[in-house]
């Protein structure tokens, strides 16, 4: 057997560079688009040396915060519909624990990312080392173990030849349609540097095949039997439709063949064009009046590729009276809430179900009702995004101005968002005709995702205009990867809607009967100088971007045209009316309202909430 002598770190990097993915046209690309790394104690010597030697085959990118670079890696995988991904390397201490939030984002959203944190010495000869978290009860525990709950697979490489099994397992999890998520390989710094005689064949180039599991015929027949008896069926789409190769086309063909209207979750938005006559728009808590009216009236709901999050189901009160069917590649998601399920890839499952249904179609009256509601909502959206509703500009008007600024069509745009009021507004009002044109991280709804995530999206889709829509609160959480976008020449457009605080949670606080407290700057405890008056354009310019502040919708649209013409990242700041959001649509949502309070408003909110709980699916 031919061997080659390399360190553990060198072997790991060489193995990653040998993994390829091939598209339907036979075009090959490396599975890993690169490695994000902030070097420090525990990874600069071993992994840093290995990455330097392979920098032409596997580029290394430097960011400004470990959470930011891991969020960029997560978004990169999402923008590639999980067909390509990135690795992330950190030091053993703060760098490692900074990964936890981003790993949770990837875990919740079923997105692949390889985490390579440095770890403490296996030998323990120099213990405790700089940055070491010592566990008083377990000598084998380190800071890296914080990643266990947010990793789909976790391994600690304590001897070199362990890598021979750990790396194939890592790739298997990262590319498995049902188990996909973050993988952590903890790399003790002494083991990283150890040499070993590796089988040369271990580094042979491999083309990763992405499986699209078919459904069992018995499962499909069970779904078909229920659908044939349905009069008012509806489809709810999830991210699994987009991650399935050909899933969006299969969804459209299925809906048209059987005359079934479609409501889209946050993750499933974009699977159908916003102009499709059977698309009712957003469904759930942030949903449209059309989709939610149909969901309330449906007798069967077919959930495809969705994990049935509470925002999609109205905390399981929105379509609780309907029979629930599910097609999902993951058993964990397929069996939720007692639905009759088929464990299958979205495309394979929909095609098999359509064949089983034959020429069956939903009731003609239901189809007419759905088409009427869908068409009315499309017309209403066109009015909402141009109609002033407050003295200051609104979120809806800002969305309208961003899309209107495109010279011919906004189909080339990708909007990126994650938290605050904007996810609800964009879910209802953003119009996209292409899968991937709507990039919303609303599984974990991670504040600070937007700029870092958009960087990952732009690296995945450099030919498209990537537009970040973000509130001031989320921007202030994590904005430093704007500088990274400038450094890497990855142009972003950031539209920052300034409402002087956390307006979304302020509204929720009041809806729960609470007093306005600790969310908006005006309601926070401050010192003698009061709340800061932040110049966001100046902040962006200090990070290397172009930037300007505008004061009206017309100015925003003009600024957007300048931003589109710019060659580097561009931020536009606009003060908006924080309380004013789109009232149309929406569904009940369960939150924990106190059962004891001195405030009458809380008691009233609790009574309303208890009424909503009576409608939940049990």
PDB file of N, CA and C in Angstrom, residues 157-231:
ATOM      1  N   UNK A 157     -10.627  14.284  17.459  1.00  0.00           N
ATOM      2  CA  UNK A 157      -9.540  13.510  16.871  1.00  0.00           C
ATOM      3  C   UNK A 157      -8.388  13.444  17.873  1.00  0.00           C
ATOM      4  N   UNK A 158      -8.242  12.307  18.536  1.00  0.00           N
ATOM      5  CA  UNK A 158      -7.233  12.185  19.595  1.00  0.00           C
ATOM      6  C   UNK A 158      -6.018  11.385  19.152  1.00  0.00           C
ATOM      7  N   UNK A 159      -6.147  10.634  18.044  1.00  0.00           N
ATOM      8  CA  UNK A 159      -5.000   9.972  17.426  1.00  0.00           C
ATOM      9  C   UNK A 159      -5.133  10.158  15.920  1.00  0.00           C
ATOM     10  N   UNK A 160      -4.016  10.225  15.190  1.00  0.00           N
ATOM     11  CA  UNK A 160      -4.094  10.546  13.765  1.00  0.00           C
ATOM     12  C   UNK A 160      -4.991   9.635  12.946  1.00  0.00           C
ATOM     13  N   UNK A 161      -4.855   8.307  13.098  1.00  0.00           N
ATOM     14  CA  UNK A 161      -5.601   7.419  12.208  1.00  0.00           C
ATOM     15  C   UNK A 161      -7.102   7.438  12.458  1.00  0.00           C
ATOM     16  N   UNK A 162      -7.535   8.099  13.512  1.00  0.00           N
ATOM     17  CA  UNK A 162      -8.977   8.277  13.730  1.00  0.00           C
ATOM     18  C   UNK A 162      -9.606   9.081  12.597  1.00  0.00           C
ATOM     19  N   UNK A 163      -8.769   9.925  11.952  1.00  0.00           N
ATOM     20  CA  UNK A 163      -9.263  10.757  10.857  1.00  0.00           C
ATOM     21  C   UNK A 163      -9.743   9.919   9.678  1.00  0.00           C
ATOM     22  N   UNK A 164      -9.218   8.707   9.534  1.00  0.00           N
ATOM     23  CA  UNK A 164      -9.587   7.844   8.412  1.00  0.00           C
ATOM     24  C   UNK A 164     -11.057   7.454   8.446  1.00  0.00           C
ATOM     25  N   UNK A 165     -11.640   7.395   9.622  1.00  0.00           N
ATOM     26  CA  UNK A 165     -13.079   7.121   9.728  1.00  0.00           C
ATOM     27  C   UNK A 165     -13.888   8.387   9.972  1.00  0.00           C
ATOM     28  N   UNK A 166     -13.310   9.355  10.680  1.00  0.00           N
ATOM     29  CA  UNK A 166     -14.062  10.563  11.034  1.00  0.00           C
ATOM     30  C   UNK A 166     -14.401  11.415   9.812  1.00  0.00           C
ATOM     31  N   UNK A 167     -13.461  11.543   8.863  1.00  0.00           N
ATOM     32  CA  UNK A 167     -13.723  12.410   7.708  1.00  0.00           C
ATOM     33  C   UNK A 167     -14.801  11.850   6.783  1.00  0.00           C
ATOM     34  N   UNK A 168     -14.768  10.569   6.422  1.00  0.00           N
ATOM     35  CA  UNK A 168     -15.891  10.045   5.616  1.00  0.00           C
ATOM     36  C   UNK A 168     -17.232  10.171   6.317  1.00  0.00           C
ATOM     37  N   UNK A 169     -17.258   9.973   7.632  1.00  0.00           N
ATOM     38  CA  UNK A 169     -18.507  10.146   8.362  1.00  0.00           C
ATOM     39  C   UNK A 169     -18.970  11.600   8.293  1.00  0.00           C
ATOM     40  N   UNK A 170     -18.043  12.519   8.442  1.00  0.00           N
ATOM     41  CA  UNK A 170     -18.395  13.939   8.379  1.00  0.00           C
ATOM     42  C   UNK A 170     -19.028  14.287   7.041  1.00  0.00           C
ATOM     43  N   UNK A 171     -18.403  13.842   5.949  1.00  0.00           N
ATOM     44  CA  UNK A 171     -18.944  14.118   4.616  1.00  0.00           C
ATOM     45  C   UNK A 171     -20.316  13.477   4.459  1.00  0.00           C
ATOM     46  N   UNK A 172     -20.488  12.281   4.996  1.00  0.00           N
ATOM     47  CA  UNK A 172     -21.778  11.592   4.883  1.00  0.00           C
ATOM     48  C   UNK A 172     -22.881  12.381   5.566  1.00  0.00           C
ATOM     49  N   UNK A 173     -22.616  12.907   6.755  1.00  0.00           N
ATOM     50  CA  UNK A 173     -23.626  13.700   7.452  1.00  0.00           C
ATOM     51  C   UNK A 173     -23.881  15.025   6.741  1.00  0.00           C
ATOM     52  N   UNK A 174     -22.830  15.670   6.276  1.00  0.00           N
ATOM     53  CA  UNK A 174     -22.970  16.973   5.631  1.00  0.00           C
ATOM     54  C   UNK A 174     -23.787  16.889   4.343  1.00  0.00           C
ATOM     55  N   UNK A 175     -23.798  15.738   3.714  1.00  0.00           N
ATOM     56  CA  UNK A 175     -24.471  15.603   2.419  1.00  0.00           C
ATOM     57  C   UNK A 175     -25.696  14.701   2.487  1.00  0.00           C
ATOM     58  N   UNK A 176     -26.062  14.238   3.677  1.00  0.00           N
ATOM     59  CA  UNK A 176     -27.236  13.390   3.818  1.00  0.00           C
ATOM     60  C   UNK A 176     -28.494  14.249   3.781  1.00  0.00           C
ATOM     61  N   UNK A 177     -29.481  13.926   2.946  1.00  0.00           N
ATOM     62  CA  UNK A 177     -30.660  14.786   2.822  1.00  0.00           C
ATOM     63  C   UNK A 177     -31.496  14.882   4.093  1.00  0.00           C
ATOM     64  N   UNK A 178     -31.470  13.837   4.925  1.00  0.00           N
ATOM     65  CA  UNK A 178     -32.284  13.837   6.139  1.00  0.00           C
ATOM     66  C   UNK A 178     -31.513  14.290   7.369  1.00  0.00           C
ATOM     67  N   UNK A 179     -30.218  13.994   7.428  1.00  0.00           N
ATOM     68  CA  UNK A 179     -29.422  14.281   8.626  1.00  0.00           C
ATOM     69  C   UNK A 179     -28.570  15.529   8.483  1.00  0.00           C
ATOM     70  N   UNK A 180     -28.678  16.197   7.368  1.00  0.00           N
ATOM     71  CA  UNK A 180     -27.837  17.347   7.057  1.00  0.00           C
ATOM     72  C   UNK A 180     -27.836  18.387   8.177  1.00  0.00           C
ATOM     73  N   UNK A 181     -26.672  18.900   8.489  1.00  0.00           N
ATOM     74  CA  UNK A 181     -26.521  19.920   9.514  1.00  0.00           C
ATOM     75  C   UNK A 181     -25.050  20.125   9.811  1.00  0.00           C
ATOM     76  N   UNK A 182     -24.732  20.916  10.826  1.00  0.00           N
ATOM     77  CA  UNK A 182     -23.324  21.173  11.136  1.00  0.00           C
ATOM     78  C   UNK A 182     -22.627  19.950  11.711  1.00  0.00           C
ATOM     79  N   UNK A 183     -21.378  19.771  11.311  1.00  0.00           N
ATOM     80  CA  UNK A 183     -20.522  18.699  11.820  1.00  0.00           C
ATOM     81  C   UNK A 183     -19.313  19.337  12.483  1.00  0.00           C
ATOM     82  N   UNK A 184     -18.963  18.848  13.662  1.00  0.00           N
ATOM     83  CA  UNK A 184     -17.804  19.365  14.391  1.00  0.00           C
ATOM     84  C   UNK A 184     -16.741  18.293  14.515  1.00  0.00           C
ATOM     85  N   UNK A 185     -15.537  18.616  14.090  1.00  0.00           N
ATOM     86  CA  UNK A 185     -14.366  17.790  14.341  1.00  0.00           C
ATOM     87  C   UNK A 185     -13.427  18.602  15.219  1.00  0.00           C
ATOM     88  N   UNK A 186     -13.370  18.252  16.508  1.00  0.00           N
ATOM     89  CA  UNK A 186     -12.487  18.942  17.438  1.00  0.00           C
ATOM     90  C   UNK A 186     -11.054  18.510  17.171  1.00  0.00           C
ATOM     91  N   UNK A 187     -10.144  19.475  17.085  1.00  0.00           N
ATOM     92  CA  UNK A 187      -8.767  19.199  16.678  1.00  0.00           C
ATOM     93  C   UNK A 187      -7.794  19.654  17.762  1.00  0.00           C
ATOM     94  N   UNK A 188      -7.451  18.777  18.706  1.00  0.00           N
ATOM     95  CA  UNK A 188      -6.443  19.142  19.714  1.00  0.00           C
ATOM     96  C   UNK A 188      -5.168  19.609  19.038  1.00  0.00           C
ATOM     97  N   UNK A 189      -4.571  20.658  19.588  1.00  0.00           N
ATOM     98  CA  UNK A 189      -3.487  21.289  18.833  1.00  0.00           C
ATOM     99  C   UNK A 189      -2.241  20.419  18.747  1.00  0.00           C
ATOM    100  N   UNK A 190      -1.986  19.537  19.712  1.00  0.00           N
ATOM    101  CA  UNK A 190      -0.834  18.655  19.571  1.00  0.00           C
ATOM    102  C   UNK A 190      -1.100  17.580  18.510  1.00  0.00           C
ATOM    103  N   UNK A 191      -2.351  17.103  18.421  1.00  0.00           N
ATOM    104  CA  UNK A 191      -2.683  16.079  17.426  1.00  0.00           C
ATOM    105  C   UNK A 191      -2.640  16.676  16.014  1.00  0.00           C
ATOM    106  N   UNK A 192      -3.064  17.926  15.854  1.00  0.00           N
ATOM    107  CA  UNK A 192      -3.003  18.581  14.539  1.00  0.00           C
ATOM    108  C   UNK A 192      -1.610  18.482  13.927  1.00  0.00           C
ATOM    109  N   UNK A 193      -0.599  18.593  14.784  1.00  0.00           N
ATOM    110  CA  UNK A 193       0.783  18.673  14.307  1.00  0.00           C
ATOM    111  C   UNK A 193       1.451  17.310  14.163  1.00  0.00           C
ATOM    112  N   UNK A 194       0.812  16.238  14.627  1.00  0.00           N
ATOM    113  CA  UNK A 194       1.416  14.913  14.581  1.00  0.00           C
ATOM    114  C   UNK A 194       1.427  14.365  13.150  1.00  0.00           C
ATOM    115  N   UNK A 195       2.522  13.688  12.808  1.00  0.00           N
ATOM    116  CA  UNK A 195       2.670  13.092  11.472  1.00  0.00           C
ATOM    117  C   UNK A 195       2.213  11.641  11.492  1.00  0.00           C
ATOM    118  N   UNK A 196       1.792  11.183  10.304  1.00  0.00           N
ATOM    119  CA  UNK A 196       1.280   9.815  10.163  1.00  0.00           C
ATOM    120  C   UNK A 196       1.459   9.409   8.706  1.00  0.00           C
ATOM    121  N   UNK A 197       1.634   8.123   8.486  1.00  0.00           N
ATOM    122  CA  UNK A 197       1.749   7.595   7.120  1.00  0.00           C
ATOM    123  C   UNK A 197       0.356   7.229   6.626  1.00  0.00           C
ATOM    124  N   UNK A 198      -0.191   8.075   5.781  1.00  0.00           N
ATOM    125  CA  UNK A 198      -1.577   7.923   5.323  1.00  0.00           C
ATOM    126  C   UNK A 198      -1.638   7.121   4.020  1.00  0.00           C
ATOM    127  N   UNK A 199      -2.640   6.272   3.874  1.00  0.00           N
ATOM    128  CA  UNK A 199      -2.827   5.601   2.574  1.00  0.00           C
ATOM    129  C   UNK A 199      -3.051   6.646   1.479  1.00  0.00           C
ATOM    130  N   UNK A 200      -2.302   6.558   0.427  1.00  0.00           N
ATOM    131  CA  UNK A 200      -2.399   7.551  -0.642  1.00  0.00           C
ATOM    132  C   UNK A 200      -3.794   7.566  -1.263  1.00  0.00           C
ATOM    133  N   UNK A 201      -4.432   6.407  -1.288  1.00  0.00           N
ATOM    134  CA  UNK A 201      -5.766   6.316  -1.889  1.00  0.00           C
ATOM    135  C   UNK A 201      -6.815   7.107  -1.106  1.00  0.00           C
ATOM    136  N   UNK A 202      -6.512   7.404   0.153  1.00  0.00           N
ATOM    137  CA  UNK A 202      -7.439   8.173   0.977  1.00  0.00           C
ATOM    138  C   UNK A 202      -7.690   9.557   0.369  1.00  0.00           C
ATOM    139  N   UNK A 203      -6.750  10.032  -0.426  1.00  0.00           N
ATOM    140  CA  UNK A 203      -6.845  11.377  -0.982  1.00  0.00           C
ATOM    141  C   UNK A 203      -7.264  11.383  -2.456  1.00  0.00           C
ATOM    142  N   UNK A 204      -7.718  10.240  -2.943  1.00  0.00           N
ATOM    143  CA  UNK A 204      -8.230  10.200  -4.311  1.00  0.00           C
ATOM    144  C   UNK A 204      -9.428  11.137  -4.444  1.00  0.00           C
ATOM    145  N   UNK A 205      -9.563  11.762  -5.604  1.00  0.00           N
ATOM    146  CA  UNK A 205     -10.714  12.648  -5.839  1.00  0.00           C
ATOM    147  C   UNK A 205     -12.006  11.838  -5.812  1.00  0.00           C
ATOM    148  N   UNK A 206     -13.019  12.394  -5.153  1.00  0.00           N
ATOM    149  CA  UNK A 206     -14.317  11.732  -5.047  1.00  0.00           C
ATOM    150  C   UNK A 206     -15.416  12.706  -5.442  1.00  0.00           C
ATOM    151  N   UNK A 207     -16.380  12.229  -6.212  1.00  0.00           N
ATOM    152  CA  UNK A 207     -17.563  13.019  -6.549  1.00  0.00           C
ATOM    153  C   UNK A 207     -18.693  12.608  -5.613  1.00  0.00           C
ATOM    154  N   UNK A 208     -19.158  13.569  -4.833  1.00  0.00           N
ATOM    155  CA  UNK A 208     -20.232  13.304  -3.885  1.00  0.00           C
ATOM    156  C   UNK A 208     -21.557  13.210  -4.627  1.00  0.00           C
ATOM    157  N   UNK A 209     -22.331  12.187  -4.350  1.00  0.00           N
ATOM    158  CA  UNK A 209     -23.644  12.021  -4.958  1.00  0.00           C
ATOM    159  C   UNK A 209     -24.714  12.382  -3.940  1.00  0.00           C
ATOM    160  N   UNK A 210     -25.591  13.257  -4.301  1.00  0.00           N
ATOM    161  CA  UNK A 210     -26.671  13.661  -3.408  1.00  0.00           C
ATOM    162  C   UNK A 210     -27.896  12.796  -3.690  1.00  0.00           C
ATOM    163  N   UNK A 211     -28.325  12.081  -2.665  1.00  0.00           N
ATOM    164  CA  UNK A 211     -29.447  11.163  -2.829  1.00  0.00           C
ATOM    165  C   UNK A 211     -30.782  11.904  -2.749  1.00  0.00           C
ATOM    166  N   UNK A 212     -31.761  11.405  -3.487  1.00  0.00           N
ATOM    167  CA  UNK A 212     -33.135  11.902  -3.423  1.00  0.00           C
ATOM    168  C   UNK A 212     -34.040  10.701  -3.169  1.00  0.00           C
ATOM    169  N   UNK A 213     -34.172  10.325  -1.897  1.00  0.00           N
ATOM    170  CA  UNK A 213     -34.853   9.066  -1.568  1.00  0.00           C
ATOM    171  C   UNK A 213     -36.298   9.030  -2.049  1.00  0.00           C
ATOM    172  N   UNK A 214     -36.700   7.946  -2.711  1.00  0.00           N
ATOM    173  CA  UNK A 214     -38.096   7.796  -3.118  1.00  0.00           C
ATOM    174  C   UNK A 214     -38.951   7.344  -1.933  1.00  0.00           C
ATOM    175  N   UNK A 215     -40.246   7.469  -2.091  1.00  0.00           N
ATOM    176  CA  UNK A 215     -41.170   7.044  -1.037  1.00  0.00           C
ATOM    177  C   UNK A 215     -41.561   5.589  -1.230  1.00  0.00           C
ATOM    178  N   UNK A 216     -41.935   4.953  -0.133  1.00  0.00           N
ATOM    179  CA  UNK A 216     -42.518   3.624  -0.204  1.00  0.00           C
ATOM    180  C   UNK A 216     -43.904   3.739  -0.851  1.00  0.00           C
ATOM    181  N   UNK A 217     -44.224   2.789  -1.709  1.00  0.00           N
ATOM    182  CA  UNK A 217     -45.509   2.847  -2.407  1.00  0.00           C
ATOM    183  C   UNK A 217     -46.692   2.831  -1.439  1.00  0.00           C
ATOM    184  N   UNK A 218     -46.577   2.069  -0.365  1.00  0.00           N
ATOM    185  CA  UNK A 218     -47.679   1.993   0.598  1.00  0.00           C
ATOM    186  C   UNK A 218     -47.935   3.351   1.238  1.00  0.00           C
ATOM    187  N   UNK A 219     -46.864   4.094   1.514  1.00  0.00           N
ATOM    188  CA  UNK A 219     -47.017   5.426   2.107  1.00  0.00           C
ATOM    189  C   UNK A 219     -47.689   6.377   1.122  1.00  0.00           C
ATOM    190  N   UNK A 220     -47.276   6.322  -0.138  1.00  0.00           N
ATOM    191  CA  UNK A 220     -47.869   7.177  -1.172  1.00  0.00           C
ATOM    192  C   UNK A 220     -49.349   6.837  -1.358  1.00  0.00           C
ATOM    193  N   UNK A 221     -49.684   5.577  -1.357  1.00  0.00           N
ATOM    194  CA  UNK A 221     -51.081   5.181  -1.547  1.00  0.00           C
ATOM    195  C   UNK A 221     -51.951   5.665  -0.383  1.00  0.00           C
ATOM    196  N   UNK A 222     -51.374   5.688   0.824  1.00  0.00           N
ATOM    197  CA  UNK A 222     -52.126   6.185   1.980  1.00  0.00           C
ATOM    198  C   UNK A 222     -52.413   7.679   1.842  1.00  0.00           C
ATOM    199  N   UNK A 223     -51.438   8.437   1.367  1.00  0.00           N
ATOM    200  CA  UNK A 223     -51.661   9.873   1.126  1.00  0.00           C
ATOM    201  C   UNK A 223     -52.698  10.070   0.025  1.00  0.00           C
ATOM    202  N   UNK A 224     -52.564   9.307  -1.050  1.00  0.00           N
ATOM    203  CA  UNK A 224     -53.470   9.455  -2.195  1.00  0.00           C
ATOM    204  C   UNK A 224     -54.915   9.153  -1.802  1.00  0.00           C
ATOM    205  N   UNK A 225     -55.103   8.150  -0.960  1.00  0.00           N
ATOM    206  CA  UNK A 225     -56.461   7.793  -0.544  1.00  0.00           C
ATOM    207  C   UNK A 225     -57.123   8.933   0.208  1.00  0.00           C
ATOM    208  N   UNK A 226     -56.379   9.608   1.044  1.00  0.00           N
ATOM    209  CA  UNK A 226     -56.938  10.732   1.803  1.00  0.00           C
ATOM    210  C   UNK A 226     -57.209  11.918   0.885  1.00  0.00           C
ATOM    211  N   UNK A 227     -56.290  12.197  -0.028  1.00  0.00           N
ATOM    212  CA  UNK A 227     -56.468  13.330  -0.939  1.00  0.00           C
ATOM    213  C   UNK A 227     -57.662  13.137  -1.868  1.00  0.00           C
ATOM    214  N   UNK A 228     -57.890  11.906  -2.306  1.00  0.00           N
ATOM    215  CA  UNK A 228     -59.019  11.666  -3.212  1.00  0.00           C
ATOM    216  C   UNK A 228     -60.352  12.019  -2.558  1.00  0.00           C
ATOM    217  N   UNK A 229     -60.418  11.901  -1.248  1.00  0.00           N
ATOM    218  CA  UNK A 229     -61.653  12.232  -0.534  1.00  0.00           C
ATOM    219  C   UNK A 229     -61.740  13.714  -0.162  1.00  0.00           C
ATOM    220  N   UNK A 230     -60.650  14.441  -0.413  1.00  0.00           N
ATOM    221  CA  UNK A 230     -60.618  15.856  -0.029  1.00  0.00           C
ATOM    222  C   UNK A 230     -61.417  16.701  -1.012  1.00  0.00           C
ATOM    223  N   UNK A 231     -62.066  17.731  -0.501  1.00  0.00           N
ATOM    224  CA  UNK A 231     -62.754  18.723  -1.323  1.00  0.00           C
ATOM    225  C   UNK A 231     -61.964  20.035  -1.368  1.00  0.00           C
TER     226      UNK A 231
END
